mmCIF file of C-alpha atoms in Angstrom:
data_model
loop_
_atom_site.group_PDB
_atom_site.id
_atom_site.type_symbol
_atom_site.label_atom_id
_atom_site.label_comp_id
_atom_site.label_asym_id
_atom_site.label_seq_id
_atom_site.Cartn_x
_atom_site.Cartn_y
_atom_site.Cartn_z
ATOM 1 C CA MET P 1 13.303 -107.024 52.114
ATOM 2 C CA HIS P 2 13.787 -110.793 52.351
ATOM 3 C CA PHE P 3 12.994 -113.496 54.957
ATOM 4 C CA VAL P 4 15.177 -116.113 56.477
ATOM 5 C CA ASN P 5 14.918 -118.871 59.088
ATOM 6 C CA ALA P 6 17.903 -118.034 61.415
ATOM 7 C CA LYS P 7 19.560 -120.787 63.392
ATOM 8 C CA THR P 8 20.204 -118.747 66.466
ATOM 9 C CA ILE P 9 18.848 -115.422 67.779
ATOM 10 C CA LEU P 10 20.853 -114.609 71.042
ATOM 11 C CA THR P 11 24.544 -113.887 71.044
ATOM 12 C CA PRO P 12 24.708 -114.344 74.010
ATOM 13 C CA ARG P 13 22.100 -111.867 75.382
ATOM 14 C CA SER P 14 21.661 -109.578 72.361
ATOM 15 C CA MET P 15 19.466 -110.169 69.217
ATOM 16 C CA ASN P 16 19.159 -108.791 65.870
ATOM 17 C CA ILE P 17 15.688 -109.405 64.465
ATOM 18 C CA TYR P 18 16.375 -107.340 61.448
ATOM 19 C CA ARG P 19 19.712 -107.113 59.630
ATOM 20 C CA GLY P 20 20.149 -103.884 57.672
ATOM 21 C CA CYS P 21 18.107 -100.657 58.071
ATOM 22 C CA MET P 22 15.909 -98.150 56.225
ATOM 23 C CA HIS P 23 16.529 -95.166 58.433
ATOM 24 C CA GLY P 24 19.176 -93.814 55.906
ATOM 25 C CA CYS P 25 21.411 -92.173 58.668
ATOM 26 C CA ILE P 26 24.377 -90.780 56.689
ATOM 27 C CA TYR P 27 26.976 -91.717 59.355
ATOM 28 C CA CYS P 28 25.878 -95.389 60.026
ATOM 29 C CA ASP P 29 28.812 -97.713 60.819
ATOM 30 C CA SER P 30 26.923 -100.727 60.205
ATOM 31 C CA ARG P 31 27.251 -100.166 56.522
ATOM 32 C CA SER P 32 30.980 -100.910 56.910
ATOM 33 C CA LYS P 33 32.256 -103.750 54.857
ATOM 34 C CA CYS P 34 33.873 -105.483 57.957
ATOM 35 C CA TYR P 35 30.294 -106.635 58.861
ATOM 36 C CA GLN P 36 30.142 -108.784 55.600
ATOM 37 C CA PHE P 37 26.618 -107.996 54.479
ATOM 38 C CA THR P 38 25.839 -110.340 51.640
ATOM 39 C CA HIS P 39 22.916 -108.218 50.649
ATOM 40 C CA ASP P 40 22.150 -104.460 50.184
ATOM 41 C CA PHE P 41 21.994 -102.722 53.452
ATOM 42 C CA GLU P 42 18.467 -101.501 52.653
ATOM 43 C CA ASP P 43 17.403 -104.985 51.551
ATOM 44 C CA ILE P 44 16.329 -105.998 55.055
ATOM 45 C CA GLU P 45 16.970 -109.525 56.262
ATOM 46 C CA VAL P 46 13.973 -110.536 58.293
ATOM 47 C CA LYS P 47 14.546 -113.398 60.878
ATOM 48 C CA GLN P 48 10.883 -114.504 60.732
ATOM 49 C CA ASN P 49 11.472 -117.300 63.250
ATOM 50 C CA ALA P 50 13.109 -114.973 65.825
ATOM 51 C CA PRO P 51 10.311 -115.222 68.456
ATOM 52 C CA GLU P 52 10.451 -119.120 68.278
ATOM 53 C CA LEU P 53 14.259 -119.037 68.659
ATOM 54 C CA LEU P 54 14.203 -116.516 71.523
ATOM 55 C CA GLU P 55 11.450 -118.733 73.477
ATOM 56 C CA GLN P 56 13.735 -121.843 72.928
ATOM 57 C CA ALA P 57 16.689 -119.888 74.147
ATOM 58 C CA LEU P 58 15.052 -118.424 77.287
ATOM 59 C CA GLN P 59 13.673 -121.818 78.141
ATOM 60 C CA LYS P 60 17.264 -123.109 78.398
ATOM 61 C CA LYS P 61 18.781 -120.169 80.410
ATOM 62 C CA ARG P 62 19.175 -121.127 84.059
ATOM 63 C CA LYS P 63 19.721 -117.536 85.165
ATOM 64 C CA ARG P 64 17.544 -114.604 84.276
ATOM 65 C CA CYS P 65 19.232 -111.617 82.722
ATOM 66 C CA MET P 66 18.636 -108.382 80.658
ATOM 67 C CA ILE P 67 17.852 -109.336 76.854
ATOM 68 C CA GLY P 68 18.864 -106.561 74.483
ATOM 69 C CA THR P 69 18.828 -105.743 70.683
ATOM 70 C CA GLY P 70 22.046 -105.450 68.666
ATOM 71 C CA SER P 71 23.364 -102.808 66.486
ATOM 72 C CA MET P 72 22.830 -104.417 63.030
ATOM 73 C CA GLY P 73 19.440 -102.922 62.543
ATOM 74 C CA ASP P 74 16.909 -100.942 64.488
ATOM 75 C CA PRO P 75 14.216 -103.173 65.996
ATOM 76 C CA TYR P 76 11.570 -100.572 65.059
ATOM 77 C CA ILE P 77 12.168 -100.019 61.266
ATOM 78 C CA PRO P 78 8.846 -99.348 59.427
ATOM 79 C CA ILE P 79 8.251 -102.962 58.495
ATOM 80 C CA GLU P 80 8.032 -103.911 62.211
ATOM 81 C CA LYS P 81 4.638 -102.042 62.297
ATOM 82 C CA GLU P 82 3.252 -104.732 59.940
ATOM 83 C CA LEU P 83 5.284 -107.757 61.081
ATOM 84 C CA GLY P 84 5.305 -107.260 64.976
ATOM 85 C CA LEU P 85 8.323 -109.474 65.595
ATOM 86 C CA MET P 86 9.727 -107.158 68.181
ATOM 87 C CA ARG P 87 6.444 -107.092 69.880
ATOM 88 C CA ARG P 88 6.206 -110.853 69.965
ATOM 89 C CA CYS P 89 9.722 -111.063 71.435
ATOM 90 C CA LEU P 90 8.910 -108.603 74.151
ATOM 91 C CA GLU P 91 5.857 -110.661 75.018
ATOM 92 C CA ILE P 92 8.110 -113.699 75.390
ATOM 93 C CA ILE P 93 10.751 -111.819 77.368
ATOM 94 C CA GLU P 94 7.835 -110.864 79.760
ATOM 95 C CA ARG P 95 6.460 -114.360 80.031
ATOM 96 C CA TYR P 96 9.627 -115.847 81.096
ATOM 97 C CA ASN P 97 10.397 -112.929 83.517
ATOM 98 C CA PHE P 98 13.603 -111.654 81.928
ATOM 99 C CA GLY P 99 14.531 -107.999 81.490
ATOM 100 C CA ALA P 100 14.598 -106.006 78.289
ATOM 101 C CA THR P 101 16.609 -103.271 76.842
ATOM 102 C CA LEU P 102 16.558 -101.878 73.350
ATOM 103 C CA ILE P 103 18.119 -99.097 71.301
ATOM 104 C CA THR P 104 16.048 -97.292 68.641
ATOM 105 C CA LYS P 105 15.507 -93.957 67.002
ATOM 106 C CA SER P 106 11.885 -94.720 66.153
ATOM 107 C CA ASP P 107 8.677 -93.570 67.887
ATOM 108 C CA LEU P 108 7.184 -96.998 66.913
ATOM 109 C CA VAL P 109 8.604 -98.092 70.273
ATOM 110 C CA LEU P 110 5.547 -96.267 71.938
ATOM 111 C CA ARG P 111 3.356 -99.058 70.479
ATOM 112 C CA ASP P 112 4.975 -101.479 72.852
ATOM 113 C CA LEU P 113 4.992 -99.277 75.974
ATOM 114 C CA ASP P 114 2.357 -101.423 77.560
ATOM 115 C CA ILE P 115 4.718 -104.580 77.461
ATOM 116 C CA LEU P 116 7.733 -102.565 78.490
ATOM 117 C CA THR P 117 5.968 -101.172 81.387
ATOM 118 C CA ARG P 118 4.714 -104.624 82.648
ATOM 119 C CA ILE P 119 8.421 -105.994 82.076
ATOM 120 C CA ASN P 120 9.808 -102.909 84.116
ATOM 121 C CA ASN P 121 7.235 -103.541 86.838
ATOM 122 C CA LYS P 122 8.221 -107.195 87.177
ATOM 123 C CA THR P 123 11.905 -107.033 86.368
ATOM 124 C CA LYS P 124 13.660 -104.247 84.529
ATOM 125 C CA ALA P 125 13.326 -102.425 81.231
ATOM 126 C CA VAL P 126 15.528 -99.812 79.667
ATOM 127 C CA VAL P 127 14.855 -97.767 76.487
ATOM 128 C CA GLN P 128 18.097 -96.358 74.694
ATOM 129 C CA MET P 129 17.585 -93.709 72.117
ATOM 130 C CA THR P 130 20.051 -91.944 69.808
ATOM 131 C CA LEU P 131 20.018 -88.153 69.859
ATOM 132 C CA THR P 132 22.730 -86.410 67.640
ATOM 133 C CA THR P 133 21.280 -82.945 67.040
ATOM 134 C CA ALA P 134 18.801 -80.676 68.676
ATOM 135 C CA ASN P 135 17.827 -79.175 65.295
ATOM 136 C CA ASP P 136 15.068 -80.993 63.477
ATOM 137 C CA GLU P 137 15.958 -79.533 60.118
ATOM 138 C CA LEU P 138 19.512 -80.820 60.360
ATOM 139 C CA CYS P 139 18.204 -84.140 61.815
ATOM 140 C CA ARG P 140 16.208 -84.623 58.632
ATOM 141 C CA LYS P 141 19.406 -84.368 56.619
ATOM 142 C CA ILE P 142 21.475 -86.650 58.490
ATOM 143 C CA GLU P 143 18.897 -89.152 59.728
ATOM 144 C CA PRO P 144 16.131 -88.810 56.815
ATOM 145 C CA GLY P 145 14.220 -92.001 57.420
ATOM 146 C CA VAL P 146 13.276 -91.643 61.045
ATOM 147 C CA CYS P 147 11.432 -89.234 63.323
ATOM 148 C CA PRO P 148 13.071 -86.176 64.249
ATOM 149 C CA THR P 149 14.704 -85.185 67.552
ATOM 150 C CA SER P 150 11.643 -83.391 68.936
ATOM 151 C CA ARG P 151 9.608 -86.409 68.543
ATOM 152 C CA ARG P 152 12.206 -88.680 70.157
ATOM 153 C CA PHE P 153 12.031 -86.210 73.062
ATOM 154 C CA GLU P 154 8.371 -87.068 73.214
ATOM 155 C CA VAL P 155 9.170 -90.843 73.392
ATOM 156 C CA LEU P 156 11.702 -90.307 76.171
ATOM 157 C CA SER P 157 9.147 -88.293 78.063
ATOM 158 C CA ALA P 158 6.482 -90.975 77.605
ATOM 159 C CA CYS P 159 8.852 -93.554 78.984
ATOM 160 C CA ARG P 160 9.612 -91.315 81.999
ATOM 161 C CA ASP P 161 5.877 -90.946 82.595
ATOM 162 C CA ALA P 162 5.500 -94.794 82.502
ATOM 163 C CA GLY P 163 8.468 -95.167 85.045
ATOM 164 C CA ILE P 164 10.779 -96.763 82.428
ATOM 165 C CA PRO P 165 14.383 -95.557 82.707
ATOM 166 C CA THR P 166 16.062 -94.294 79.621
ATOM 167 C CA VAL P 167 19.466 -93.753 78.163
ATOM 168 C CA VAL P 168 20.595 -91.457 75.407
ATOM 169 C CA TRP P 169 23.262 -92.313 72.914
ATOM 170 C CA PHE P 170 24.982 -88.983 72.409
ATOM 171 C CA SER P 171 26.636 -90.136 69.155
ATOM 172 C CA PRO P 172 27.840 -89.201 66.692
ATOM 173 C CA LEU P 173 28.481 -85.448 66.648
ATOM 174 C CA LEU P 174 29.868 -84.717 63.167
ATOM 175 C CA PRO P 175 32.935 -82.472 62.651
ATOM 176 C CA PHE P 176 31.994 -79.328 60.791
ATOM 177 C CA ILE P 177 28.256 -79.982 61.105
ATOM 178 C CA ASN P 178 27.032 -80.362 64.703
ATOM 179 C CA ASP P 179 29.999 -80.427 66.971
ATOM 180 C CA THR P 180 29.037 -77.209 68.692
ATOM 181 C CA LYS P 181 28.403 -76.009 72.182
ATOM 182 C CA GLU P 182 24.899 -75.036 71.298
ATOM 183 C CA ASN P 183 24.175 -78.532 70.036
ATOM 184 C CA VAL P 184 25.501 -80.149 73.121
ATOM 185 C CA GLU P 185 23.399 -77.830 75.269
ATOM 186 C CA GLY P 186 20.322 -78.394 73.137
ATOM 187 C CA ILE P 187 20.561 -82.119 73.386
ATOM 188 C CA VAL P 188 21.301 -82.111 77.202
ATOM 189 C CA ASP P 189 18.300 -79.834 77.624
ATOM 190 C CA TYR P 190 16.051 -82.326 75.945
ATOM 191 C CA CYS P 191 17.554 -84.941 78.346
ATOM 192 C CA ILE P 192 16.931 -82.821 81.358
ATOM 193 C CA HIS P 193 13.307 -82.299 80.449
ATOM 194 C CA ALA P 194 12.687 -85.924 79.486
ATOM 195 C CA GLY P 195 14.245 -87.214 82.807
ATOM 196 C CA VAL P 196 16.886 -89.144 81.162
ATOM 197 C CA HIS P 197 18.719 -91.493 83.611
ATOM 198 C CA ALA P 198 22.126 -91.513 81.745
ATOM 199 C CA ILE P 199 24.053 -90.403 78.565
ATOM 200 C CA LEU P 200 26.379 -92.652 76.665
ATOM 201 C CA CYS P 201 29.132 -90.776 74.762
ATOM 202 C CA PHE P 202 32.097 -92.192 73.100
ATOM 203 C CA GLY P 203 33.629 -88.834 72.305
ATOM 204 C CA ILE P 204 32.852 -85.981 69.812
ATOM 205 C CA GLY P 205 33.306 -87.291 66.232
ATOM 206 C CA LEU P 206 32.398 -90.421 64.106
ATOM 207 C CA THR P 207 34.078 -93.513 62.800
ATOM 208 C CA LEU P 208 34.831 -93.791 58.999
ATOM 209 C CA ARG P 209 35.900 -96.971 57.392
ATOM 210 C CA GLU P 210 35.248 -98.731 54.073
ATOM 211 C CA GLY P 211 31.638 -98.973 53.180
ATOM 212 C CA ASN P 212 30.192 -96.307 55.501
ATOM 213 C CA ARG P 213 32.854 -93.708 54.446
ATOM 214 C CA GLU P 214 31.695 -93.772 50.781
ATOM 215 C CA TYR P 215 28.106 -93.629 51.680
ATOM 216 C CA PHE P 216 28.872 -90.685 54.094
ATOM 217 C CA TYR P 217 30.772 -88.721 51.620
ATOM 218 C CA ALA P 218 28.248 -89.122 49.020
ATOM 219 C CA ALA P 219 25.637 -87.889 51.453
ATOM 220 C CA LEU P 220 27.624 -84.796 52.253
ATOM 221 C CA ASP P 221 27.891 -83.898 48.564
ATOM 222 C CA LYS P 222 24.157 -84.189 48.311
ATOM 223 C CA ASN P 223 22.994 -82.607 51.533
ATOM 224 C CA PHE P 224 25.656 -80.074 52.082
ATOM 225 C CA PRO P 225 26.589 -78.753 48.591
ATOM 226 C CA ALA P 226 29.725 -76.817 47.918
ATOM 227 C CA GLU P 227 29.739 -73.039 48.162
ATOM 228 C CA PRO P 228 31.583 -70.736 45.849
ATOM 229 C CA VAL P 229 35.243 -70.326 46.728
ATOM 230 C CA LYS P 230 34.788 -72.419 50.042
ATOM 231 C CA PRO P 231 35.916 -76.194 49.953
ATOM 232 C CA SER P 232 33.138 -78.587 50.266
ATOM 233 C CA LEU P 233 32.430 -80.563 53.403
ATOM 234 C CA LYS P 234 33.648 -83.705 51.680
ATOM 235 C CA GLU P 235 37.019 -81.957 50.772
ATOM 236 C CA ARG P 236 37.293 -80.687 54.430
ATOM 237 C CA TYR P 237 36.955 -84.234 55.682
ATOM 238 C CA ILE P 238 39.358 -85.822 53.301
ATOM 239 C CA LYS P 239 41.870 -83.092 53.948
ATOM 240 C CA THR P 240 41.452 -83.386 57.714
ATOM 241 C CA TYR P 241 40.946 -87.013 58.288
ATOM 242 C CA GLY P 242 42.231 -88.799 55.208
ATOM 243 C CA TYR P 243 41.520 -92.600 55.536
ATOM 244 C CA ARG P 244 41.589 -92.547 59.460
ATOM 245 C CA TYR P 245 39.077 -94.749 61.148
ATOM 246 C CA MET P 246 38.377 -92.121 63.909
ATOM 247 C CA ALA P 247 37.314 -88.574 62.637
ATOM 248 C CA THR P 248 37.610 -86.858 66.012
ATOM 249 C CA SER P 249 36.215 -83.257 66.255
ATOM 250 C CA SER P 250 38.875 -80.538 66.921
ATOM 251 C CA HIS P 251 36.341 -79.497 69.646
ATOM 252 C CA HIS P 252 36.392 -82.831 71.317
ATOM 253 C CA LYS P 253 38.145 -81.856 74.596
ATOM 254 C CA SER P 254 36.224 -78.671 75.186
ATOM 255 C CA LEU P 255 32.807 -80.293 74.358
ATOM 256 C CA MET P 256 33.440 -83.220 76.562
ATOM 257 C CA ILE P 257 34.208 -81.113 79.560
ATOM 258 C CA TYR P 258 31.076 -78.975 78.786
ATOM 259 C CA LEU P 259 28.981 -82.110 78.568
ATOM 260 C CA ALA P 260 30.429 -83.457 81.836
ATOM 261 C CA GLU P 261 29.619 -80.265 83.536
ATOM 262 C CA LEU P 262 26.045 -80.056 82.227
ATOM 263 C CA CYS P 263 25.368 -83.703 83.270
ATOM 264 C CA HIS P 264 26.899 -83.282 86.689
ATOM 265 C CA LYS P 265 24.808 -80.215 87.211
ATOM 266 C CA ASN P 266 21.613 -81.947 86.286
ATOM 267 C CA ASN P 267 22.240 -85.297 88.003
ATOM 268 C CA ILE P 268 22.455 -87.123 84.604
ATOM 269 C CA LYS P 269 24.985 -90.114 84.559
ATOM 270 C CA LEU P 270 27.655 -89.868 81.891
ATOM 271 C CA GLY P 271 29.982 -92.547 80.729
ATOM 272 C CA THR P 272 30.333 -95.646 78.646
ATOM 273 C CA SER P 273 31.394 -98.831 80.494
ATOM 274 C CA SER P 274 29.717 -97.770 83.654
ATOM 275 C CA ILE P 275 26.508 -97.080 81.844
ATOM 276 C CA PHE P 276 26.663 -100.352 79.966
ATOM 277 C CA LYS P 277 27.173 -102.132 83.314
ATOM 278 C CA TRP P 278 24.134 -100.502 84.676
ATOM 279 C CA ILE P 279 22.093 -101.306 81.623
ATOM 280 C CA GLU P 280 23.077 -104.963 81.931
ATOM 281 C CA GLU P 281 22.532 -105.339 85.627
ATOM 282 C CA PHE P 282 19.600 -107.609 86.397
ATOM 283 C CA PRO P 283 17.593 -107.381 89.631
ATOM 284 C CA GLU P 284 18.743 -110.444 91.298
ATOM 285 C CA ALA P 285 16.098 -110.191 94.113
ATOM 286 C CA LEU P 286 13.448 -111.606 91.804
ATOM 287 C CA PRO P 287 12.473 -115.067 92.958
ATOM 288 C CA GLU P 288 12.756 -117.874 90.283
ATOM 289 C CA GLN P 289 9.567 -119.612 89.165
ATOM 290 C CA PRO P 290 9.607 -123.165 90.357
ATOM 291 C CA GLY P 291 10.574 -125.529 87.678
ATOM 292 C CA LEU P 292 11.162 -122.962 85.021
ATOM 293 C CA PHE P 293 14.872 -123.233 84.844
ATOM 294 C CA ASP P 294 15.299 -126.936 85.767
#
C-alpha cells in the first residue's frame, strides 16, 4: 500500500479512491496491462486527498447528479475499515445533496448503511454488488479475499430493509466452472429473497487479455488441479479460446434465456444499458439550495 495526493477524483461522475485490490478474484479484468498500472495490483494506491478533492468538485458542479465508484478498485477493500476515506466521501455527497451509487463485494458497506440511508431519503442511493456463484465453497476459490455469496445476500437484504435499491452484477460466470443452470437459478433465488431491483448481465463468460489471462490460468492450476487422464481446466481454456478477448460459454444462449425467464417471472429488471441509465438517473424534483451552485 502506498499513498498519493491525486490531482483529480471525478471522471466525470465516478471516483476511484483506491487503485488496485486485495480481494484476489481470479478473473479480475482490472489486472489487464491495458490499464497501465505502474505498481503491483495488490500494492494499493491510496488517494489520501480524495475527500478534499471530491468536496472541491461538488462545490463547482452546477447540477446535482449521481456520484459513483469506478472499477479500478473496490471502495471497501480491508484498509478502508482503518482509513475511512469512502465514508468521508459519502458524508460529503450527503452534505451537498448529491446521489450515490457504489459497486462492491464487501460486507464493510454495512458500516455506512446509515449514511446511504440518509442519502437515499434525500436524493437517491443505489448499492451494486457482484454475485458469481451460489456456492460458498466455490466462491472462496474464485474470490478468496472477500466475503462469500451468502454474506453478500445478507448485505443485499439489509439494504432492502433500509429501503435502498440494489443491483446485482451477474458476472462473470466462468466456462467449465459455474456456467450451469443450477448456478443461475441459485443466484437469482438470492436476488428474489433479497428484493434486488435489477440484474446486470453482459453474457455468460469472461474476458481474458494480457495481464489478467496469466493470473487466471495460474489460479486455475492452483485451485482446480488436473485429474488423471482428463485435461486440466487451463488446457481446456487454451484449447477452446486461445488468445481471444471474450471467453464465451457454450451455454451462453440457453442460460441467458433461462435468466431472462426467471427475472421476468419474479419482476426483476434485466439488462445492461437500461440498468445503467436507471442507476445514473437523478431525481430532478429535488429543489436546489439557494446559493450552493452559484
